[in-house]
Structure formats: C-alpha cells, structure tokens
C-alpha cells in the first residue's frame, strides 16, 4: 500500500511543477485514491476559476496617480545606460536571480561573456562559474579594464596582451552610467585582436562598495 | 533611476495592480497600497540590485506595504470582512451578468483567505509565477509555498464548487438507489 499523496504533491501535480518521475507516480497513485483524485479536481477547478477572475484589472487603464509616482522619479539624463540595459536584459534571459545574488556577493568576479552567449556558464544552481577566461585574456584583460576605469574619464584607454595565447587588445572607457548609490558603472569598448582577427566587444564595468571592478563583456559578433 | 528601469516599472504596473487588488480585495485600496509601494520602492531604488528581477522585488514591496497596513488597521480594532469591503470592479451586483457575479465571487473568496495563503495564491495561480519564483519573491521556502498553496486551492475550490459549479457528488444517494 502506497502512502497517501500529500496535498503539497497534489497541487504541484496540478500546476505541472513535478518532475516526470514523481508525476508518473502520482498519476498511478490517483487511480486507487478517489479522495486524492477529488482534491486534484478541486485544485484544478480553483485554478481555472482564478485564471480569469482578475483579468479586468489588467485591462483597465492605469490610474494617473500611479503613473505619476513613477514619472516623478526623473530618468537619468545621460543616455549611456542603454548598453547596461542590453547587458542586463541579456543576463536576465540566461541567468537566474540566485546566480546574480551570488555573483554580487563575491563582487570581484569578472563576469565575462566571452565570444558568445554560450560561454557564460549558467548551468549550475549553486556554484556560479565565471567564464572569465573566455574573453581569452583573463586577468590581463580584467586589469586593463580596471586601469581604464580608474582614470575616471571618458576616452581613457588601457592595453593588455597575453603573448602566450596570442591575444592583445585595448580597452577604452566610455560614458559613466548613472546607477544606484555606492555603485559606479562605466561602459567600455574592447578592441581585441586574436590570431589576426579583430574581435570587438562592448562591456560594462561596475565598482561596488568594496572598490573592486567587476566587468561584463558583450562581444559583438558582427564580421570584422 | 534610469530610463530602462522607469519603463520596466511602467510595464509592470498592470501586474502589480492585479496583485494589489487581489490582496486587498478592492480596487481603491489596491491602488492605495500600490501607490505607497511605488513611493517606497522609488525612495530606495538603490536597494534594488541591477540585474536581479525588478518584478519580484516590486511584488515583495507591495506585499509588505499591504501587511503593514493590514496590521495597523487590526491594531486600531477595525474589523474588515468580505461583506464590508468596497465592491470590486464590477459594480452593482444586481445588474451583473452571471459570469461577472461568478468572477466577483471568486475575488471575494480570495479576499477571505488567510493572508499568507492569499499572496502565494495570487503570485502562482493569478500572476503565473513558478513555485520557485514565488518562494524567492516572498522569501519563504518552496515547501511553504506548496503547503500554503495547496490549502488555498482546496479551500477556494471547495467554496466555489458549492456556489458556482453544481458538481454531481451525490454518491450516497446514488448508491442507496441502486442498492435498493
């Protein structure tokens, strides 16, 4: 005799939150458990009822007073945040909040995207794996970014080279990004050359309260 | 606040509003709660970590603003129940179609659920968050999401089952007949 199906399991079954193995176990368990089957029907019924119950709130016009609260908070006048937005959106699409929290916590990690999205390792739940080396330059590159950033002015450059792997490049600081207090971010351009090929990249580097520059690179895969 | 955050917040408003209306059980109070939540959020936008999800952060603020108000009201000794609540969008019940009355009833039943079940229910079954997203938003373990959600869904389904859907559950009657 199988033990009774817990309500928690049943609701997760209805909502499609179970892994396939558990789901199949529940399905077979339900056949011989009319009480659980009735609960499943009840939970399904409530989900169906809820689906449309608040729809009209969604389609109503947003009251002006709510919109006004947001509009009063004046957007930053400089347009340099677009790159960060791009990077943020991209990261949000591939990573999970927990990874961000962890990456933020260790701060110093160079968040480098490398030559393609696939090279940023986001598969692991608990261990954020920086693919820092992917921009084929590792520390030398990160140091160059930090140097260009430290200058604190737009147009500051710093070069890096890793003769051992045939990579060199120049980082150019771009505009400063208005961000939350305690965090300074600046966009940069990276002209990297590797094996006779130019691999331009754009990125953003942010320095938190710990004073360490962390950077994120989005390589441009347009043909050189 | 940068332009992107501004736009993201504007785009989030309908979802946040639906959540607030669901929590409070009324459009007016939902809008009040959401307005306070937006003011609170914008005064501390620097606490939102760029790169983390703005929606989860905002939902959480709406929920805490509501809890604070709710507690304050309870301390003042004002008892609120479904019957006293201002009408939900839908207006005068007498002129409503049956479908609208049903929707209204669902919302009233949701408003009558215990507080901690209601927010989970709204995030998962109305907003469509995954269990994990709801757990992260409310800062509770996923097991807690599941137990609260299962209780809420059973209670709501049972309440609605009696009132809205005439489920043919007269088992005993049927048995008695066929046996007799």
Short mmCIF file of C-alpha atoms in Angstrom, two decimals:
data_model
loop_
_atom_site.label_atom_id
_atom_site.label_comp_id
_atom_site.label_asym_id
_atom_site.label_seq_id
_atom_site.Cartn_x
_atom_site.Cartn_y
_atom_site.Cartn_z
CA UNK A 1 0.00 0.00 0.00
CA UNK A 2 1.41 3.28 -1.10
CA UNK A 3 1.36 6.10 1.39
CA UNK A 4 -1.27 8.74 0.83
CA UNK A 5 -0.47 11.53 -1.57
CA UNK A 6 0.27 14.76 0.27
CA UNK A 7 -1.75 17.84 -0.63
CA UNK A 8 1.51 19.61 -1.46
CA UNK A 9 2.31 16.94 -4.00
CA UNK A 10 -1.17 17.11 -5.47
CA UNK A 11 -1.10 20.85 -6.01
CA UNK A 12 2.34 20.62 -7.56
CA UNK A 13 0.98 17.89 -9.82
CA UNK A 14 -1.94 20.06 -10.94
CA UNK A 15 0.38 23.01 -11.59
CA UNK A 16 2.86 20.94 -13.57
CA UNK A 17 5.65 21.52 -11.05
CA UNK A 18 6.60 17.88 -10.53
CA UNK A 19 9.49 16.12 -12.14
CA UNK A 20 8.47 13.40 -14.60
CA UNK A 21 9.19 10.51 -12.24
CA UNK A 22 7.10 11.89 -9.40
CA UNK A 23 4.39 12.93 -11.82
CA UNK A 24 4.01 9.39 -13.12
CA UNK A 25 3.94 8.06 -9.56
CA UNK A 26 1.16 10.50 -8.71
CA UNK A 27 -0.78 9.59 -11.82
CA UNK A 28 -0.74 5.93 -10.95
CA UNK A 29 -1.45 6.66 -7.27
CA UNK A 30 -4.52 8.68 -8.19
CA UNK A 31 -6.16 5.70 -9.83
CA UNK A 32 -6.56 3.97 -6.50
CA UNK A 33 -7.15 7.05 -4.36
CA UNK A 34 -10.54 8.67 -5.03
CA UNK A 35 -10.05 11.20 -2.21
CA UNK A 36 -6.84 12.46 -3.78
CA UNK A 37 -8.47 12.47 -7.21
CA UNK A 38 -11.26 14.66 -5.85
CA UNK A 39 -8.69 17.00 -4.35
CA UNK A 40 -6.95 17.22 -7.70
CA UNK A 41 -10.25 18.11 -9.35
CA UNK A 42 -10.92 20.74 -6.67
CA UNK A 43 -7.48 22.28 -7.05
CA UNK A 44 -7.83 22.31 -10.81
CA UNK A 45 -11.22 23.93 -10.51
CA UNK A 46 -9.86 26.72 -8.32
CA UNK A 47 -7.01 27.33 -10.74
CA UNK A 48 -9.46 27.62 -13.62
CA UNK A 49 -11.68 29.96 -11.66
CA UNK A 50 -8.74 32.18 -10.75
CA UNK A 51 -7.40 32.46 -14.24
CA UNK A 52 -9.94 34.95 -15.47
CA UNK A 53 -11.08 36.42 -12.20
CA UNK A 54 -8.71 39.37 -12.19
CA UNK A 55 -8.41 39.93 -15.92
CA UNK A 56 -10.43 43.10 -15.98
CA UNK A 57 -7.98 44.70 -13.58
CA UNK A 58 -5.27 44.05 -16.15
CA UNK A 59 -7.20 45.66 -18.96
CA UNK A 60 -8.28 48.76 -17.06
CA UNK A 61 -6.33 51.93 -17.72
CA UNK A 62 -3.66 52.56 -15.11
CA UNK A 63 -4.79 55.34 -12.76
CA UNK A 64 -2.89 58.54 -13.39
CA UNK A 65 -1.80 58.85 -9.78
CA UNK A 66 0.17 55.60 -10.03
CA UNK A 67 1.86 56.52 -13.26
CA UNK A 68 2.66 59.94 -11.80
CA UNK A 69 4.62 58.40 -8.93
CA UNK A 70 6.92 56.75 -11.41
CA UNK A 71 7.16 59.71 -13.75
CA UNK A 72 8.12 61.99 -10.88
CA UNK A 73 11.29 59.96 -10.42
CA UNK A 74 13.24 61.69 -13.16
CA UNK A 75 15.10 59.39 -15.50
CA UNK A 76 18.82 59.92 -15.74
CA UNK A 77 19.60 62.49 -18.42
CA UNK A 78 22.60 60.71 -19.86
CA UNK A 79 21.91 58.12 -22.45
CA UNK A 80 24.75 55.82 -21.54
CA UNK A 81 22.60 53.28 -19.80
CA UNK A 82 21.47 51.61 -22.96
CA UNK A 83 24.43 49.27 -23.04
CA UNK A 84 23.92 48.25 -19.48
CA UNK A 85 20.26 47.68 -20.19
CA UNK A 86 21.22 45.48 -23.06
CA UNK A 87 23.63 43.52 -20.92
CA UNK A 88 21.17 43.29 -18.06
CA UNK A 89 18.38 42.09 -20.26
CA UNK A 90 20.64 39.57 -21.82
CA UNK A 91 21.83 38.30 -18.48
CA UNK A 92 18.32 38.12 -17.15
CA UNK A 93 17.43 35.93 -20.05
CA UNK A 94 20.15 33.41 -19.34
CA UNK A 95 20.82 33.51 -15.63
CA UNK A 96 18.77 33.18 -12.50
CA UNK A 97 18.35 35.62 -9.63
CA UNK A 98 20.32 33.39 -7.33
CA UNK A 99 23.29 33.44 -9.58
CA UNK A 100 23.16 37.20 -9.60
CA UNK A 101 22.95 37.30 -5.86
CA UNK A 102 25.95 35.05 -5.62
CA UNK A 103 27.89 36.91 -8.28
CA UNK A 104 27.10 40.14 -6.46
CA UNK A 105 28.23 38.67 -3.20
CA UNK A 106 31.63 37.73 -4.48
CA UNK A 107 31.86 41.01 -6.34
CA UNK A 108 35.34 40.62 -7.60
CA UNK A 109 34.41 38.09 -10.20
CA UNK A 110 34.82 39.17 -13.75
CA UNK A 111 31.54 38.47 -15.42
CA UNK A 112 32.81 37.95 -18.88
CA UNK A 113 30.67 36.73 -21.67
CA UNK A 114 33.45 35.81 -24.00
CA UNK A 115 32.92 35.12 -27.60
CA UNK A 116 29.36 34.06 -27.34
CA UNK A 117 26.48 33.73 -25.00
CA UNK A 118 27.05 30.03 -24.63
CA UNK A 119 30.35 30.57 -22.95
CA UNK A 120 28.95 32.10 -19.85
CA UNK A 121 28.31 29.13 -17.67
CA UNK A 122 24.92 29.40 -16.12
CA UNK A 123 24.04 25.77 -15.79
CA UNK A 124 24.89 25.30 -12.16
CA UNK A 125 22.40 26.20 -9.49
CA UNK A 126 24.60 26.77 -6.55
CA UNK A 127 28.03 27.49 -7.85
CA UNK A 128 28.34 30.44 -10.13
CA UNK A 129 31.16 29.67 -12.51
CA UNK A 130 32.73 32.75 -14.00
CA UNK A 131 33.73 32.16 -17.59
CA UNK A 132 36.30 34.90 -17.16
CA UNK A 133 38.92 33.30 -19.27
CA UNK A 134 36.52 33.14 -22.15
CA UNK A 135 37.48 36.59 -23.33
CA UNK A 136 40.80 34.83 -23.94
CA UNK A 137 42.71 37.17 -21.71
CA UNK A 138 41.63 36.56 -18.18
CA UNK A 139 43.33 38.68 -15.55
CA UNK A 140 45.29 40.76 -18.04
CA UNK A 141 42.04 41.89 -19.57
CA UNK A 142 40.36 42.48 -16.23
CA UNK A 143 43.34 44.56 -15.11
CA UNK A 144 43.19 46.64 -18.27
CA UNK A 145 39.50 47.27 -17.70
CA UNK A 146 40.22 48.36 -14.15
CA UNK A 147 43.04 50.67 -15.31
CA UNK A 148 40.85 52.32 -17.93
CA UNK A 149 38.11 52.73 -15.35
CA UNK A 150 40.39 54.15 -12.67
CA UNK A 151 41.24 57.07 -14.93
CA UNK A 152 37.68 58.14 -14.40
CA UNK A 153 37.33 59.93 -17.70
CA UNK A 154 35.71 59.09 -20.97
CA UNK A 155 38.25 58.06 -23.60
CA UNK A 156 40.83 56.69 -21.17
CA UNK A 157 42.50 53.63 -22.62
CA UNK A 158 44.47 50.69 -21.30
CA UNK A 159 46.04 47.90 -23.25
CA UNK A 160 46.58 44.30 -22.43
CA UNK A 161 48.46 41.46 -24.00
CA UNK A 162 48.75 37.78 -23.48
CA UNK A 163 51.59 36.80 -25.74
CA UNK A 164 51.32 33.19 -24.67
CA UNK A 165 47.92 32.83 -26.26
CA UNK A 166 48.34 35.44 -28.96
CA UNK A 167 45.80 37.89 -27.69
CA UNK A 168 46.09 41.62 -27.28
CA UNK A 169 43.65 44.43 -27.07
CA UNK A 170 42.79 47.89 -25.92
CA UNK A 171 40.05 48.91 -23.56
CA UNK A 172 38.53 52.38 -23.97
CA UNK A 173 36.39 53.88 -21.24
CA UNK A 174 33.09 55.30 -22.40
CA UNK A 175 30.49 57.26 -20.53
CA UNK A 176 29.68 56.81 -16.91
CA UNK A 177 26.41 55.15 -16.14
CA UNK A 178 24.14 56.62 -13.55
CA UNK A 179 23.41 53.81 -11.19
CA UNK A 180 22.45 53.15 -7.66
CA UNK A 181 24.40 54.92 -4.96
CA UNK A 182 27.58 53.19 -3.95
CA UNK A 183 27.98 51.60 -7.36
CA UNK A 184 29.77 53.27 -10.21
CA UNK A 185 29.45 51.80 -13.64
CA UNK A 186 31.08 52.77 -16.85
CA UNK A 187 30.70 51.37 -20.30
CA UNK A 188 33.78 50.46 -22.27
CA UNK A 189 34.83 49.31 -25.70
CA UNK A 190 37.26 46.48 -26.16
CA UNK A 191 39.23 46.10 -29.36
CA UNK A 192 40.67 42.68 -29.13
CA UNK A 193 42.91 41.01 -31.66
CA UNK A 194 43.45 37.34 -31.66
CA UNK A 195 45.20 35.36 -34.35
CA UNK A 196 44.99 38.25 -36.81
CA UNK A 197 41.29 38.65 -36.27
CA UNK A 198 39.61 41.66 -34.70
CA UNK A 199 37.04 40.78 -32.09
CA UNK A 200 35.35 43.98 -30.98
CA UNK A 201 33.41 43.91 -27.78
CA UNK A 202 31.42 46.23 -25.62
CA UNK A 203 31.03 45.90 -21.94
CA UNK A 204 30.25 47.47 -18.69
CA UNK A 205 32.31 47.57 -15.55
CA UNK A 206 30.89 48.34 -12.17
CA UNK A 207 32.62 49.06 -8.91
CA UNK A 208 30.77 48.34 -5.74
CA UNK A 209 31.44 49.49 -2.21
CA UNK A 210 34.31 47.02 -1.98
CA UNK A 211 36.24 49.05 -4.55
CA UNK A 212 36.68 46.14 -6.92
CA UNK A 213 35.80 46.49 -10.57
CA UNK A 214 33.67 43.69 -11.94
CA UNK A 215 33.06 43.67 -15.63
CA UNK A 216 30.68 42.24 -18.10
CA UNK A 217 31.52 41.98 -21.76
CA UNK A 218 29.14 41.52 -24.58
CA UNK A 219 31.14 40.62 -27.64
CA UNK A 220 29.97 41.88 -30.94
CA UNK A 221 29.85 39.05 -33.34
CA UNK A 222 29.48 41.20 -36.41
CA UNK A 223 32.02 40.32 -39.03
CA UNK A 224 35.28 42.26 -38.69
CA UNK B 1 16.58 55.72 -11.84
CA UNK B 2 17.50 55.16 -15.44
CA UNK B 3 15.14 55.20 -18.36
CA UNK B 4 15.05 51.42 -18.64
CA UNK B 5 14.02 50.98 -15.01
CA UNK B 6 11.38 53.64 -15.48
CA UNK B 7 9.96 51.86 -18.50
CA UNK B 8 10.15 48.50 -16.79
CA UNK B 9 8.17 49.83 -13.84
CA UNK B 10 5.51 51.30 -16.09
CA UNK B 11 5.22 47.99 -17.89
CA UNK B 12 4.90 46.16 -14.57
CA UNK B 13 2.01 48.31 -13.36
CA UNK B 14 -0.88 46.15 -14.60
CA UNK B 15 0.55 43.03 -12.96
CA UNK B 16 1.34 44.84 -9.73
CA UNK B 17 -2.10 46.35 -9.72
CA UNK B 18 -3.77 42.99 -10.19
CA UNK B 19 -1.74 41.65 -7.28
CA UNK B 20 -2.61 44.60 -5.04
CA UNK B 21 -6.30 44.42 -5.90
CA UNK B 22 -6.24 40.71 -5.17
CA UNK B 23 -4.51 41.21 -1.83
CA UNK B 24 -6.77 43.97 -0.62
CA UNK B 25 -9.99 42.79 -2.22
CA UNK B 26 -10.76 46.21 -3.60
CA UNK B 27 -9.65 48.39 -6.48
CA UNK B 28 -9.44 51.56 -4.42
CA UNK B 29 -7.47 50.06 -1.61
CA UNK B 30 -5.34 48.08 -4.05
CA UNK B 31 -4.40 51.32 -5.80
CA UNK B 32 -3.63 52.95 -2.45
CA UNK B 33 -1.36 50.08 -1.50
CA UNK B 34 0.31 50.11 -4.89
CA UNK B 35 0.88 53.85 -4.72
CA UNK B 36 2.55 53.54 -1.31
CA UNK B 37 4.58 50.62 -2.59
CA UNK B 38 5.78 52.58 -5.62
CA UNK B 39 6.76 55.54 -3.45
CA UNK B 40 8.59 53.23 -1.10
CA UNK B 41 10.32 51.44 -3.94
CA UNK B 42 11.43 54.62 -5.68
CA UNK B 43 12.78 56.09 -2.46
CA UNK B 44 15.04 53.08 -2.17
CA UNK B 45 15.59 52.14 -5.76
CA UNK B 46 19.29 51.92 -4.89
CA UNK B 47 18.49 48.84 -2.83
CA UNK B 48 17.30 47.04 -5.88
CA UNK B 49 20.24 45.20 -7.34
CA UNK B 50 20.54 45.85 -11.02
CA UNK B 51 20.45 42.54 -12.77
CA UNK B 52 18.04 40.94 -10.36
CA UNK B 53 14.42 40.82 -11.25
CA UNK B 54 12.55 44.02 -10.74
CA UNK B 55 9.18 42.29 -10.71
CA UNK B 56 9.98 40.05 -7.75
CA UNK B 57 11.37 43.00 -5.81
CA UNK B 58 8.29 45.11 -6.53
CA UNK B 59 5.81 42.35 -5.72
CA UNK B 60 7.55 41.87 -2.41
CA UNK B 61 7.26 45.57 -1.58
CA UNK B 62 3.56 45.59 -2.46
CA UNK B 63 3.06 42.63 -0.18
CA UNK B 64 4.92 44.16 2.77
CA UNK B 65 3.12 47.50 2.39
CA UNK B 66 -0.18 45.66 2.48
CA UNK B 67 0.80 43.59 5.51
CA UNK B 68 1.87 46.73 7.35
CA UNK B 69 -1.40 48.48 6.60
CA UNK B 70 -3.39 45.43 7.44
CA UNK B 71 -1.68 45.06 10.81
CA UNK B 72 -2.04 48.74 11.59
CA UNK B 73 -5.74 48.53 10.92
CA UNK B 74 -6.12 45.47 13.09
CA UNK B 75 -4.36 47.26 15.92
CA UNK B 76 -6.83 50.08 15.59
CA UNK B 77 -9.51 47.48 16.08
CA UNK B 78 -11.33 47.88 12.81
CA UNK B 79 -12.64 44.58 11.70
CA UNK B 80 -12.89 44.08 7.99
CA UNK B 81 -14.60 41.22 6.36
CA UNK B 82 -15.83 40.44 2.93
CA UNK B 83 -19.28 41.84 3.49
CA UNK B 84 -17.90 45.24 4.50
CA UNK B 85 -15.45 45.50 1.69
CA UNK B 86 -15.98 48.04 -1.03
CA UNK B 87 -17.18 46.48 -4.20
CA UNK B 88 -14.69 45.06 -6.57
CA UNK B 89 -14.66 46.28 -10.13
CA UNK B 90 -17.91 45.04 -11.50
CA UNK B 91 -20.26 47.48 -9.87
CA UNK B 92 -23.79 46.78 -8.87
CA UNK B 93 -24.34 43.07 -8.46
CA UNK B 94 -27.98 43.28 -9.45
CA UNK B 95 -27.16 44.33 -12.98
CA UNK B 96 -24.29 41.99 -13.48
CA UNK B 97 -24.38 39.04 -15.73
CA UNK B 98 -23.99 35.67 -14.17
CA UNK B 99 -20.41 35.34 -15.36
CA UNK B 100 -19.48 38.61 -13.73
CA UNK B 101 -21.08 37.59 -10.49
CA UNK B 102 -19.01 34.43 -10.56
CA UNK B 103 -15.83 36.42 -11.09
CA UNK B 104 -16.83 38.67 -8.25
CA UNK B 105 -17.41 35.72 -6.05
CA UNK B 106 -14.01 34.29 -6.86
CA UNK B 107 -12.39 37.57 -5.88
CA UNK B 108 -14.36 37.76 -2.67
CA UNK B 109 -13.39 34.23 -1.77
CA UNK B 110 -9.76 35.07 -2.44
CA UNK B 111 -10.05 38.14 -0.20
CA UNK B 112 -11.44 35.94 2.54
CA UNK B 113 -8.48 33.57 2.55
CA UNK B 114 -5.85 33.82 5.28
CA UNK B 115 -3.25 36.45 4.43
CA UNK B 116 -0.34 34.09 3.95
CA UNK B 117 -2.29 31.83 1.62
CA UNK B 118 -3.61 34.71 -0.41
CA UNK B 119 -0.28 36.13 -1.51
CA UNK B 120 1.04 32.75 -2.60
CA UNK B 121 -2.18 32.03 -4.45
CA UNK B 122 -2.10 35.37 -6.26
CA UNK B 123 1.51 35.03 -7.29
CA UNK B 124 1.21 31.47 -8.57
CA UNK B 125 -2.35 30.99 -9.74
CA UNK B 126 -3.13 34.54 -10.87
CA UNK B 127 0.20 36.05 -11.85
CA UNK B 128 1.56 32.76 -13.13
CA UNK B 129 4.85 32.64 -11.26
CA UNK B 130 6.56 29.31 -10.79
CA UNK B 131 6.74 27.96 -7.25
CA UNK B 132 10.37 28.89 -7.17
CA UNK B 133 9.75 32.45 -8.29
CA UNK B 134 7.01 32.83 -5.71
CA UNK B 135 9.31 31.47 -2.99
CA UNK B 136 12.03 33.92 -3.98
CA UNK B 137 9.59 36.81 -4.11
CA UNK B 138 8.07 36.11 -0.71
CA UNK B 139 11.35 34.94 0.82
CA UNK B 140 9.87 31.70 2.05
CA UNK B 141 10.93 28.10 1.41
CA UNK B 142 9.41 26.39 -1.58
CA UNK B 143 7.84 23.79 0.73
CA UNK B 144 5.94 26.59 2.42
CA UNK B 145 4.73 27.82 -0.95
CA UNK B 146 3.41 24.35 -1.66
CA UNK B 147 1.64 23.85 1.64
CA UNK B 148 0.02 27.29 1.63
CA UNK B 149 -0.95 26.95 -1.98
CA UNK B 150 -2.47 23.52 -1.51
CA UNK B 151 -4.57 24.76 1.39
CA UNK B 152 -5.67 27.86 -0.51
CA UNK B 153 -6.56 25.96 -3.63
CA UNK B 154 -8.53 23.33 -1.76
CA UNK B 155 -10.41 25.90 0.29
CA UNK B 156 -11.18 28.03 -2.73
CA UNK B 157 -12.11 25.11 -4.95
CA UNK B 158 -14.45 23.73 -2.29
CA UNK B 159 -16.06 27.10 -1.66
CA UNK B 160 -16.54 27.73 -5.36
CA UNK B 161 -17.61 24.19 -6.02
CA UNK B 162 -20.63 24.60 -3.80
CA UNK B 163 -21.53 28.04 -5.01
CA UNK B 164 -20.73 28.04 -8.68
CA UNK B 165 -20.41 24.57 -10.06
CA UNK B 166 -23.09 22.03 -9.28
CA UNK B 167 -20.77 19.04 -9.15
CA UNK B 168 -22.84 15.84 -9.13
CA UNK B 169 -21.41 14.37 -5.98
CA UNK B 170 -24.48 12.64 -4.61
CA UNK B 171 -22.68 9.39 -4.28
CA UNK B 172 -24.53 8.06 -1.30
CA UNK B 173 -27.88 8.87 -2.79
CA UNK B 174 -26.92 7.08 -5.98
CA UNK B 175 -25.69 4.06 -4.11
CA UNK B 176 -28.78 3.85 -1.98
CA UNK B 177 -30.96 3.89 -5.04
CA UNK B 178 -29.11 1.25 -6.94
CA UNK B 179 -28.82 -0.91 -3.87
CA UNK B 180 -32.46 -0.60 -3.07
#
